[in-house]
Coordinates of C-alpha atoms in Angstrom, one line a residue:
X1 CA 0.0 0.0 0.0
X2 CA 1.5 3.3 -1.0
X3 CA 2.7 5.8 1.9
X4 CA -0.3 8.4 1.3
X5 CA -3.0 5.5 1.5
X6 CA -1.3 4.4 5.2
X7 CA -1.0 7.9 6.2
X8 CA -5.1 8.8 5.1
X9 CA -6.2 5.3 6.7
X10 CA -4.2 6.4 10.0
X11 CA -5.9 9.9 9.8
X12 CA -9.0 8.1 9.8
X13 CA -8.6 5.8 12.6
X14 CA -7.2 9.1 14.7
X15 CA -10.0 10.7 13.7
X16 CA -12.4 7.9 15.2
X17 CA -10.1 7.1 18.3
X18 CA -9.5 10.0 19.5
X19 CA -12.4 12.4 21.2
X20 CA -10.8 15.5 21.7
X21 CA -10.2 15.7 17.8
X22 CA -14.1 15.0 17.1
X23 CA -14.4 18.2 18.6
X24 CA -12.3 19.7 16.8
X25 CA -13.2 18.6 13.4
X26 CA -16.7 20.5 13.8
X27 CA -15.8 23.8 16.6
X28 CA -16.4 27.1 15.4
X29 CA -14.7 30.4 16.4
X30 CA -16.6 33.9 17.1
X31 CA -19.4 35.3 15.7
X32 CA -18.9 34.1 12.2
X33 CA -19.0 30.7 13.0
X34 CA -15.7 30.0 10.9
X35 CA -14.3 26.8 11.6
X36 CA -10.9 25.9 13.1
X37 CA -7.5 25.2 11.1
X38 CA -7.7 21.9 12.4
X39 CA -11.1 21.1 11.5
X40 CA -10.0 22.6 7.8
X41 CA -7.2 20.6 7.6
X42 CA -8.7 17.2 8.6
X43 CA -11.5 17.7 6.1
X44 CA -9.2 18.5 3.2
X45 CA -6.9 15.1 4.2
X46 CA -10.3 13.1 4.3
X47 CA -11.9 14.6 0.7
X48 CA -8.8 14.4 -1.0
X49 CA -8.1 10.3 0.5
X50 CA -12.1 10.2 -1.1
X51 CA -11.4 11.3 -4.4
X52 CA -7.7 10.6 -5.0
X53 CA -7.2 8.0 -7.8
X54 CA -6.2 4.7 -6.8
X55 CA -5.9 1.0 -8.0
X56 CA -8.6 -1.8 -7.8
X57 CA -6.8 -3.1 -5.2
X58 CA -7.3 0.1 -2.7
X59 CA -11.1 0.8 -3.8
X60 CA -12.0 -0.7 0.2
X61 CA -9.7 2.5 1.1
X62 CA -11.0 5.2 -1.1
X63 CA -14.6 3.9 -0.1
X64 CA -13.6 4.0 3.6
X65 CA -12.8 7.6 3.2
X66 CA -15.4 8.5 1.6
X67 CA -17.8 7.5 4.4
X68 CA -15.8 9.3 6.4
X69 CA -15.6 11.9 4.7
X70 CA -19.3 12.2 4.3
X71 CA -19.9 11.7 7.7
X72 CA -17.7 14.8 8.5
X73 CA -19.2 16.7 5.9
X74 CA -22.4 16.0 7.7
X75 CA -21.0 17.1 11.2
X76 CA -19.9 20.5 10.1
X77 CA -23.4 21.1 8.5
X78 CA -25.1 20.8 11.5
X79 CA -22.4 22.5 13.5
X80 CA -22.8 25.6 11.1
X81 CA -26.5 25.4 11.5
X82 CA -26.4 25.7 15.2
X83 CA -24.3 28.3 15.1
X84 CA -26.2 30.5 13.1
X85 CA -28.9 29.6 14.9
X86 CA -27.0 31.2 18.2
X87 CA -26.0 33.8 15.6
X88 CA -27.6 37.8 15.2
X89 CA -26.6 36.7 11.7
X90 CA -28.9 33.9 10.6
X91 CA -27.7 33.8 7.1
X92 CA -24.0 34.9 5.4
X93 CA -23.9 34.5 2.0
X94 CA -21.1 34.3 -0.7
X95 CA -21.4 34.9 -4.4
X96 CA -19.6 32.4 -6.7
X97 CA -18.5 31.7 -10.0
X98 CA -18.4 28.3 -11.4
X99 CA -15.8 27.5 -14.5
X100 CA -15.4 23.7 -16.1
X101 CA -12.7 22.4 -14.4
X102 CA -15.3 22.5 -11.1
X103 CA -16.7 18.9 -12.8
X104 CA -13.0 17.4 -12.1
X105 CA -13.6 14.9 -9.4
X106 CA -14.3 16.5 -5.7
X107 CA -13.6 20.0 -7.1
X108 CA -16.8 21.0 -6.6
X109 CA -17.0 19.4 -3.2
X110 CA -13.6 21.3 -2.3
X111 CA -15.2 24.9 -3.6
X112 CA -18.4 24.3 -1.3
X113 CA -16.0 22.7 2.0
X114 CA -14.0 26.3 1.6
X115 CA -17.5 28.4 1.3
X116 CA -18.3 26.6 4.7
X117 CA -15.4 26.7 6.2
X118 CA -15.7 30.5 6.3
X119 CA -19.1 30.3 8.1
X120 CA -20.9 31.0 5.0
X121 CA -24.2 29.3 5.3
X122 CA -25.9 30.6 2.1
X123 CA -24.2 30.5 -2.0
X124 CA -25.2 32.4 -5.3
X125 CA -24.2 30.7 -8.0
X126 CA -23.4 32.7 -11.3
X127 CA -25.7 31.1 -13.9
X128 CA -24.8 33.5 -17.1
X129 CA -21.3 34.4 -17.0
X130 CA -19.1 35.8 -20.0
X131 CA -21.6 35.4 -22.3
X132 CA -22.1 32.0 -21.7
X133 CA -24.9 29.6 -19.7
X134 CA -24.4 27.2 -17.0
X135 CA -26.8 24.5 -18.6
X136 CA -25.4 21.2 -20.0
X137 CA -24.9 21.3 -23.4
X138 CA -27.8 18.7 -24.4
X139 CA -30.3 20.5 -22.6
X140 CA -29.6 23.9 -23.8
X141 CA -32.3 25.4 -25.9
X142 CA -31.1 28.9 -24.5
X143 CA -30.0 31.9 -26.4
X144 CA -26.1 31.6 -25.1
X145 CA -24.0 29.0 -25.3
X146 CA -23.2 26.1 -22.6
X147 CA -20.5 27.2 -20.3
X148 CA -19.0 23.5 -20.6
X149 CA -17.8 23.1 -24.0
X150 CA -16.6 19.7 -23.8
X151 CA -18.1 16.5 -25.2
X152 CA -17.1 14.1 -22.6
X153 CA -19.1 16.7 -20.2
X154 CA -22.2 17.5 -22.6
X155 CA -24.5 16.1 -19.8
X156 CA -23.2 17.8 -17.0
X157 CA -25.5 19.9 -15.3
X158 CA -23.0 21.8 -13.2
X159 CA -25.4 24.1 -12.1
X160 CA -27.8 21.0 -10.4
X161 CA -24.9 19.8 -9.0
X162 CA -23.6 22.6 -7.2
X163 CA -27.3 22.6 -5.9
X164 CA -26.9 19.4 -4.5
X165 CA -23.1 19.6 -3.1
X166 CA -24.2 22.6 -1.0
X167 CA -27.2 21.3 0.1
X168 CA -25.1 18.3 1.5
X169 CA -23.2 21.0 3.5
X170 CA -26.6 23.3 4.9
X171 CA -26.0 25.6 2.4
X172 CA -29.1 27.9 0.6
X173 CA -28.2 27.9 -2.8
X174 CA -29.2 30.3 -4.9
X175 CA -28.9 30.8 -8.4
X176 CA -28.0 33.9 -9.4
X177 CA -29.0 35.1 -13.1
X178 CA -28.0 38.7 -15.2
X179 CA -31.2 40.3 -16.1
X180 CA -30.4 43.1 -18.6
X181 CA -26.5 42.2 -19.0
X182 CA -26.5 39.7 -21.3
X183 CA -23.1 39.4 -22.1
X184 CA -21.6 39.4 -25.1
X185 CA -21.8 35.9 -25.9
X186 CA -25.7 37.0 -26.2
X187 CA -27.3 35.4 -29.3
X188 CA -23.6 34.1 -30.4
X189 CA -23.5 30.0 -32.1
X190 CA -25.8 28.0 -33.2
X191 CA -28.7 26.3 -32.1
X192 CA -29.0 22.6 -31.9
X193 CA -30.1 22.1 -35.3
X194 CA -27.5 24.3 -36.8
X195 CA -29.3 27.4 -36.8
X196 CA -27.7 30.7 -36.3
X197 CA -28.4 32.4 -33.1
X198 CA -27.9 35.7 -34.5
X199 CA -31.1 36.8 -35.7
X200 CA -32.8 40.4 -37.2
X201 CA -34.6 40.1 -34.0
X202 CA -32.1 39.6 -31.0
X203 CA -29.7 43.1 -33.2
X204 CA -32.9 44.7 -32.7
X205 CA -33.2 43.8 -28.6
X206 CA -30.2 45.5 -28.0
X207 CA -30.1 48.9 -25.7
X208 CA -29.0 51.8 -27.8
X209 CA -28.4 55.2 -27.3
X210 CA -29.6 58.3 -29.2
X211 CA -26.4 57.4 -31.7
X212 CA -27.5 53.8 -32.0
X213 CA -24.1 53.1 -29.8
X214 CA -25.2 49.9 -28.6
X215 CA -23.3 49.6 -25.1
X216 CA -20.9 47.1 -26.0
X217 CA -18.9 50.4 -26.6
X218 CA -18.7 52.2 -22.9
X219 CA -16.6 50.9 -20.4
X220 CA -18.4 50.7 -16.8
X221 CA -16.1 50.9 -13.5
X222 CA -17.9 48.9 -11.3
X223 CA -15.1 48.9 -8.4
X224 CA -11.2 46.3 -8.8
X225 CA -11.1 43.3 -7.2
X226 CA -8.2 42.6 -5.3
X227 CA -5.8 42.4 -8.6
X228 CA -7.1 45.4 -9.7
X229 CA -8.7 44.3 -12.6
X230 CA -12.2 45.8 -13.8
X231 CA -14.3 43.3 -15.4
X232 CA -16.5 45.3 -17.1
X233 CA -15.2 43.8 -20.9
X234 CA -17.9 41.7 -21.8
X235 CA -21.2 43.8 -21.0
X236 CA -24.1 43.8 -23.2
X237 CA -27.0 45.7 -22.2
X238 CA -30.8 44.6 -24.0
X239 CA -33.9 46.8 -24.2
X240 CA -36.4 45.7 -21.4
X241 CA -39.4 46.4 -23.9
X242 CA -38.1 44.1 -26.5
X243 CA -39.7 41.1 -27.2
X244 CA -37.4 39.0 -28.2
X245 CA -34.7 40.1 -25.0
X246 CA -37.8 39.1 -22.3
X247 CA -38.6 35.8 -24.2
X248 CA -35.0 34.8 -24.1
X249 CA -34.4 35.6 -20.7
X250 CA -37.6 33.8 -19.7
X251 CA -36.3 30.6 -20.6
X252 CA -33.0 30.9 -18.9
X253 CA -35.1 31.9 -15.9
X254 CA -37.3 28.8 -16.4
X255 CA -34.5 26.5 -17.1
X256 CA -33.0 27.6 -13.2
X257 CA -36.3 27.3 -12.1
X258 CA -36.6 23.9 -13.2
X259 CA -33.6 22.7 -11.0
X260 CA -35.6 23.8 -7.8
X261 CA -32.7 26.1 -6.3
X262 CA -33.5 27.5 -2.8
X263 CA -34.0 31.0 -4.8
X264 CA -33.0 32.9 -7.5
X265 CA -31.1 36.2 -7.6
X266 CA -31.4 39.0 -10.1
X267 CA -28.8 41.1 -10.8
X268 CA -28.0 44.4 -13.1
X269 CA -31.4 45.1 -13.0
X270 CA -30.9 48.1 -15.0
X271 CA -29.2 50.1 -17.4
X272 CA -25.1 50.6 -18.1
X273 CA -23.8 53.0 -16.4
X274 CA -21.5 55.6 -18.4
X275 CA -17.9 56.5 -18.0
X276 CA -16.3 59.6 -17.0
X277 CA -18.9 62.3 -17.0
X278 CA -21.4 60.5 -18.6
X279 CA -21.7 58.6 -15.4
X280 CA -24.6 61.1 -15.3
X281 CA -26.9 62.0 -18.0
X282 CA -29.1 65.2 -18.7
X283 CA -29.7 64.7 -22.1
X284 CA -32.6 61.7 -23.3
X285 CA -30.2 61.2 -26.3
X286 CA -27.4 59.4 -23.6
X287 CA -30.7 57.2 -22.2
X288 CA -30.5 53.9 -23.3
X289 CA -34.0 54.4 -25.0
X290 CA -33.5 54.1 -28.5
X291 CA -33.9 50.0 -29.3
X292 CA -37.1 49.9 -31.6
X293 CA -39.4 48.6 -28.6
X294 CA -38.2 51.2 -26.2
X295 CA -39.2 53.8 -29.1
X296 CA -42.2 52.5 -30.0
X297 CA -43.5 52.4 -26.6
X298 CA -42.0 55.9 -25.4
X299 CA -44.2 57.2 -28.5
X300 CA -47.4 55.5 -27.6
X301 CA -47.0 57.0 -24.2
X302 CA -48.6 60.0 -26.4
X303 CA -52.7 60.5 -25.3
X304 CA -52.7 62.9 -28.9
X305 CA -50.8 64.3 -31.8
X306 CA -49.2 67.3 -30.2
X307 CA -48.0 65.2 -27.6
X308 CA -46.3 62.4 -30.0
X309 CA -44.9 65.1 -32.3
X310 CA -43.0 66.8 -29.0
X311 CA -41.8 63.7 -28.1
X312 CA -40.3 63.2 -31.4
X313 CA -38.9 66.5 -31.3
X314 CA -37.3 65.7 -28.4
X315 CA -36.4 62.5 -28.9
X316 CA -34.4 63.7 -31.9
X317 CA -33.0 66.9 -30.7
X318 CA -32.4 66.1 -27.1
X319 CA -34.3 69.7 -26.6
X320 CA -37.7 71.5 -27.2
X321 CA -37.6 75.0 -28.5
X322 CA -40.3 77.4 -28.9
X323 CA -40.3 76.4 -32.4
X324 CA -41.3 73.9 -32.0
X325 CA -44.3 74.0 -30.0
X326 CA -45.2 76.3 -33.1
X327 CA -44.9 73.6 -35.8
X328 CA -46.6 71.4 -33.1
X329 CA -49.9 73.8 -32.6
X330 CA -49.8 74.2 -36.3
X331 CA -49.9 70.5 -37.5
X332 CA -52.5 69.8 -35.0
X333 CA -54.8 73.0 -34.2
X334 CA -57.7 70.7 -33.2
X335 CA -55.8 70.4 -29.9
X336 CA -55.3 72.6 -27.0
X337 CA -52.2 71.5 -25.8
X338 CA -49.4 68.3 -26.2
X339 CA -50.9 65.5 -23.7
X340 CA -49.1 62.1 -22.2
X341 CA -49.0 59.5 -20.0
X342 CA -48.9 61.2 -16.4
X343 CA -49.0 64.4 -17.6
X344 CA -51.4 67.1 -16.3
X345 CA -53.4 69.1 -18.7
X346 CA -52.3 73.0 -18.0
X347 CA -55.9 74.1 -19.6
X348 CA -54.0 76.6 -21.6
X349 CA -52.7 75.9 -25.3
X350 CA -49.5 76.1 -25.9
X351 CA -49.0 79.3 -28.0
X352 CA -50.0 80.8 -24.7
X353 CA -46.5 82.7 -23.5
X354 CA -47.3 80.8 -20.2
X355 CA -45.9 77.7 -19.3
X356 CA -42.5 78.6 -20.6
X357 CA -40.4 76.3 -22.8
X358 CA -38.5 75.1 -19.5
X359 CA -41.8 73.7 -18.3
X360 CA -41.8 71.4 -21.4
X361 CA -38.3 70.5 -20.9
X362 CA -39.3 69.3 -18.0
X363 CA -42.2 67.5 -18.4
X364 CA -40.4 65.7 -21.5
X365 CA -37.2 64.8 -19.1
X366 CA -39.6 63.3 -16.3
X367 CA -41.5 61.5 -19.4
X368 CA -38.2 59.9 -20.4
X369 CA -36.8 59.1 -17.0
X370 CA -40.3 57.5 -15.9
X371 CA -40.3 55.4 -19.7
X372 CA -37.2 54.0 -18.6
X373 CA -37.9 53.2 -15.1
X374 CA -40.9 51.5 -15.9
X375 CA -38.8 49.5 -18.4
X376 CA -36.6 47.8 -16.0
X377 CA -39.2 46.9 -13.6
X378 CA -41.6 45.9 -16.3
X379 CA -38.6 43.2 -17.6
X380 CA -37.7 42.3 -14.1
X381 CA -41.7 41.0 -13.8
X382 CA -41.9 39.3 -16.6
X383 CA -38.5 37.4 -16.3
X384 CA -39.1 36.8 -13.2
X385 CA -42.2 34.6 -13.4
X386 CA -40.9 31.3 -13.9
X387 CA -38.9 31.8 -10.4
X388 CA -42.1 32.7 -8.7
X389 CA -44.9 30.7 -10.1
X390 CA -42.5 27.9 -8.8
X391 CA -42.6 29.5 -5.1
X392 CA -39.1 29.9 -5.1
X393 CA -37.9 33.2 -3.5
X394 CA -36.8 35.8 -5.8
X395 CA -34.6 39.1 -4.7
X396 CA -33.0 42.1 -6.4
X397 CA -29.5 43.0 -6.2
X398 CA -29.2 47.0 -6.9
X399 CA -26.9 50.0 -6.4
X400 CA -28.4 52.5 -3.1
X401 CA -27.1 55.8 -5.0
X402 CA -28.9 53.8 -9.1
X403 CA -31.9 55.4 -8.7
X404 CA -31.2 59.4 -7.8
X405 CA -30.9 62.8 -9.6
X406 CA -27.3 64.1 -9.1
X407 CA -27.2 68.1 -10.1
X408 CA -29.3 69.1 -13.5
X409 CA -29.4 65.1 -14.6
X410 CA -29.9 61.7 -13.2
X411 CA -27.7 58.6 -12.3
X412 CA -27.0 56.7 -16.0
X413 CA -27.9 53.2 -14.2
X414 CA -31.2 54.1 -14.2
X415 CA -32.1 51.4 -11.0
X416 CA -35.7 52.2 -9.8
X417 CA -34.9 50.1 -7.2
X418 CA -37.8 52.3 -4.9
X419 CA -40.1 51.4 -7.4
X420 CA -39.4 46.9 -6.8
X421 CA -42.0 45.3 -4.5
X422 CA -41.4 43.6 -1.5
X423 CA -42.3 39.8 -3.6
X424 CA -38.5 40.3 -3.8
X425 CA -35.7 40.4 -1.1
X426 CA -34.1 43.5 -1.4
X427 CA -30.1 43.1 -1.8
X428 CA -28.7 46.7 -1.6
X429 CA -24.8 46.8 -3.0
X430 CA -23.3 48.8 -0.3
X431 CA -19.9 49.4 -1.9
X432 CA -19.2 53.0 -0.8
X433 CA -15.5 53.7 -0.3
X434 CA -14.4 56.0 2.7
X435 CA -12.0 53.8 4.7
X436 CA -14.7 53.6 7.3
X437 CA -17.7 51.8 7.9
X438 CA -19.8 54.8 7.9
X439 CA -20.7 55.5 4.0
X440 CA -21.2 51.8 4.1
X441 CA -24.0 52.3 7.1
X442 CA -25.4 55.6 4.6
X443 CA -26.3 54.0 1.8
X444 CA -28.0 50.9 3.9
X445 CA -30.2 53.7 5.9
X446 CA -31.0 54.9 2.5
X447 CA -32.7 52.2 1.4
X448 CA -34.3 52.1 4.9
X449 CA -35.7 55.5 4.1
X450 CA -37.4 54.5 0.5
X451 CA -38.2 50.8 0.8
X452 CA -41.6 50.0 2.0
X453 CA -42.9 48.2 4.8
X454 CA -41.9 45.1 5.2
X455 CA -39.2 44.8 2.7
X456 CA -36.6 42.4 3.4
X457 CA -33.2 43.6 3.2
X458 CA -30.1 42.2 3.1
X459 CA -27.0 44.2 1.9
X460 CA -24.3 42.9 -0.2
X461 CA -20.6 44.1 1.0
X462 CA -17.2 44.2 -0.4
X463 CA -14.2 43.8 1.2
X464 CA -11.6 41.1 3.0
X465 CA -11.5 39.0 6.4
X466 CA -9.4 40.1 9.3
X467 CA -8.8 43.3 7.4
X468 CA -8.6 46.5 5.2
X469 CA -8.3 46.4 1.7
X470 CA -8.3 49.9 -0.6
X471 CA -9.5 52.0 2.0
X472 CA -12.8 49.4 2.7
X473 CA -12.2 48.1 6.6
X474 CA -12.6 44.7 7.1
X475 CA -15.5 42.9 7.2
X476 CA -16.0 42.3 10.2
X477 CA -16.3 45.8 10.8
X478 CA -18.5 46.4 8.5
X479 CA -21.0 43.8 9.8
X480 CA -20.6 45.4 13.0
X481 CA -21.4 48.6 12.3
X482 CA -24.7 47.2 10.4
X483 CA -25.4 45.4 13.3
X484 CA -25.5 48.3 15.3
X485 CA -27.3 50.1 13.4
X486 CA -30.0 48.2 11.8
X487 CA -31.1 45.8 14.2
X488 CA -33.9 44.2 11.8
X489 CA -31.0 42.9 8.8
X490 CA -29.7 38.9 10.2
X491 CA -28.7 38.5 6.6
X492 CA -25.6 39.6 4.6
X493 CA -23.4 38.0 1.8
X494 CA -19.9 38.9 0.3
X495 CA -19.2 39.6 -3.3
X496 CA -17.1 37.4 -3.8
X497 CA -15.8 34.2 -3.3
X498 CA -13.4 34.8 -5.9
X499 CA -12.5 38.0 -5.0
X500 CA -11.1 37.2 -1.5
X501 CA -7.1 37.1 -0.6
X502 CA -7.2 33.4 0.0
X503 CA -9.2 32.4 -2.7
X504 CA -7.1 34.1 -5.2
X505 CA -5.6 31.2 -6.1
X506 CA -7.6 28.6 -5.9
X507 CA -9.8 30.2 -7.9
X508 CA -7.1 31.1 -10.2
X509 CA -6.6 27.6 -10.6
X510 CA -9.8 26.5 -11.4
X511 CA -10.5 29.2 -14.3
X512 CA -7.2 28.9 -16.3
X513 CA -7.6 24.7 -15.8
X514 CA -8.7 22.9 -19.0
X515 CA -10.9 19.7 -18.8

């Protein structure tokens, strides 16, 4: 018998002789109910004795260490599920990417054994990621292609599986699905039977500007992860009024719904968000309003002809002038006055000196700013009902600051977060960077201050164990001062697994690997 089988089997009978490392193998330390090195290390000794390769002859070995194995996986479930049970923080979450190599043998089980390890008691697992779609290959009917490209692998369902493997360790898992980032890989391939993906209709479900930019073009600076990269390469925004962009979705959404995850969560829930200055817009031309379905429906917002020739006028020009609410009273002099959706009638007609050509600026700039609000919360429901037709919890991740004026214009993400009901859990991003916990705490209270009653919140924080990273304290500190301040929230996740100093990596690792 080779020197690593004798040295697993004696960690084994150690591990059943000996009392005082039972305990070990399943204590906790603090709050956070991380476990111990020592409980760490035993486990990793134990899964890799389970899914090393060995001969016929030591099969009895590699089966004994699996039991054990599985019995210790077992252990530290219930051990973390006590402990959050004892815990102010029922639930800690991590968000995770999952890349190929995680269907090598007990890969996956090692990912899941380090997300427990740190106390985590609750996963999101990316389901559309560069473009691509964690489905197996021969059950993909989707419009992206299978993240697994391999054919000894065309039947793995990686995203079932990393269902199952967490649920083996008490973890939640939830599945967590781009609504209006589709990625670039969007519409990319062929189907099955050989037919391009790239259709007339998916060009025409893109987001576009006043330009026709589609947003493949701006670069979004979404925060670096500890290698100070900015992943922001491979976003493709659609338009939330386009057929085609809500049908495709749909099915990705009822495909995840189909593997009965403990929920689902949906993220950039809104528009891109510009570079530089154009981080804010004040001009409808920089709205990402201009896909043929947004259009179509800004201009039936229209209750008469005055109103749908303005909106044109504006549309194209990015301005009103008192020109044109000339032309306009002169091509329709049956009407009093320009009329739409949410718009008060004045009673006077418009070649009255009063209301002024500001008041039409503004009435136009609300008109545009509502049309696209109601867009992304219109998408988000109709995606969204495969999840919850299944009764499996839905929430929203969002940006606090997405959803506010700033100055003469408004914040380019467009996130009408205020306007999501409470049939989602609310997951505010609380990224704010001031080397202290307290812009962190602002932008939580914010949300306090605009959701409604009985929303259920449960921020989402950046940042490192044990301590500060690029001027974000540790977080613990964070949680602390969250904890002190909202008393209500037992429910927090990091973003992400990949993105912590220990993980580096390992994760490293598992996204350069080939299968």
């Amino acid at each position: 018998m080779p020197v690593t089988s004798i040295s697993c089997l004696f960690a084994l009978t150690l591990f059943t002789l000996t009392g005082s490392f039972t305990q070990s193998a399943f204590a906790q330390v603090g709050e956070y109910c991380q476990f111990e090195k020592e409980a760490i290390a035993h486990k990793d000794k134990l899964r890799m004795a389970a899914f090393q390769e060995n001969n016929k002859s030591e099969n009895s070995d590699k089966i004994s260490a699996m039991k054990e194995y599985q019995a210790l996986v077992t252990q530290h479930n219930q051990a973390l599920n006590t402990c959050r049970q004892k815990s102010w923080l029922k639930t800690q979450g991590i968000w995770l990417r999952l890349y190929p190599c995680d269907l090598q043998s007990g890969k996956l089980e090692e990912v899941m054994d380090r997300i427990v390890n740190r106390g985590y008691n609750q996963v999101f697992v990316e389901v559309i990621s560069n473009g691509t779609i964690l489905l197996p290959m021969t059950a993909n009917t989707t419009a992206w292609n299978s993240l697994v490209q391999s054919e000894k692998y065309k039947n793995a369902d990686l995203l079932k599986l990393a269902i199952d493997k967490g649920r083996e360790r008490g973890l939640k898992v939830h599945a967590w699905l781009f609504t209006m980032n589709v990625g670039i890989g969007y519409g990319q391939g062929f189907e099955r039977n050989g037919i391009s993906r790239q259709t007339v209709a998916r060009q025409q479900a893109l987001a576009r500007n006043g330009n026709g930019d589609s947003t493949i073009s701006i670069i979004e600076n979404l925060g670096k992860n500890p290698n100070g990269e900015v992943p922001t390469k491979n976003q493709l925004f659609i338009d939330p009024y386009n057929y085609q962009a809500q049908s495709d979705l749909y099915l990705a959404a009822y495909e995840v719904a189909k593997r009965k995850p403990d929920g689902v969560a949906f993220d950039y829930v809104r528009y891109k968000r510009g570079a530089g200055a154009a981080s804010v817009v004040s001009n409808v031309r920089y709205l990402w309003i201009y896909g043929h379905a947004s259009l179509a429906a800004l201009r039936d917002r229209a209750e008469n002809f005055q109103g749908r020739e303005l909106i044109n006028r504006f549309l194209k020009q990015g301005y009103v002038t008192p020109t044109d609410l000339q032309a306009v009273k002169k091509l329709y002099p049956e009407e009093s006055e320009p009329l739409w959706q949410g718009r008060r009638p004045t009673g006077k007609s418009i070649s009255d000196k009063s209301p002024a050509i500001a008041y039409w600026q503004n009435e136009l700039w609300r008109l545009v700013v509502g049309h696209a609000f109601i867009g992304v919360t219109h998408y988000l429901g109709i995606v969204s009902k495969p999840v919850l037709q299944q009764g499996i919890p839905a929430s929203v991740a969002f940006f606090s600051d997405g959803n506010q004026p700033v100055g003469d214009g408004f914040d380019s993400r467009m996130q009408p977060w205020h306007l999501f009901p409470i049939t989602y859990e609310w997951r505010p991003m609380a990224y704010a960077i001031c080397g202290k916990p307290e812009c962190i705490v602002a932008q939580i209270r914010r949300v306090f201050q605009y959701a409604p009653e009985g929303a259920e919140i449960s921020p989402i924080l950046l940042g490192q164990w044990n301590e500060s990273f690029r001027d974000r304290p540790s977080l613990e500190l964070q949680m602390q001062a969250i904890h002190q301040e909202f008393a209500a929230i037992n429910s927090i996740s990091h973003f992400s697994f990949g993105w912590q100093t220990r993980e580096l990596a390992f994760s490293r690792s598992r996204q350069f690997c080939k299968l």
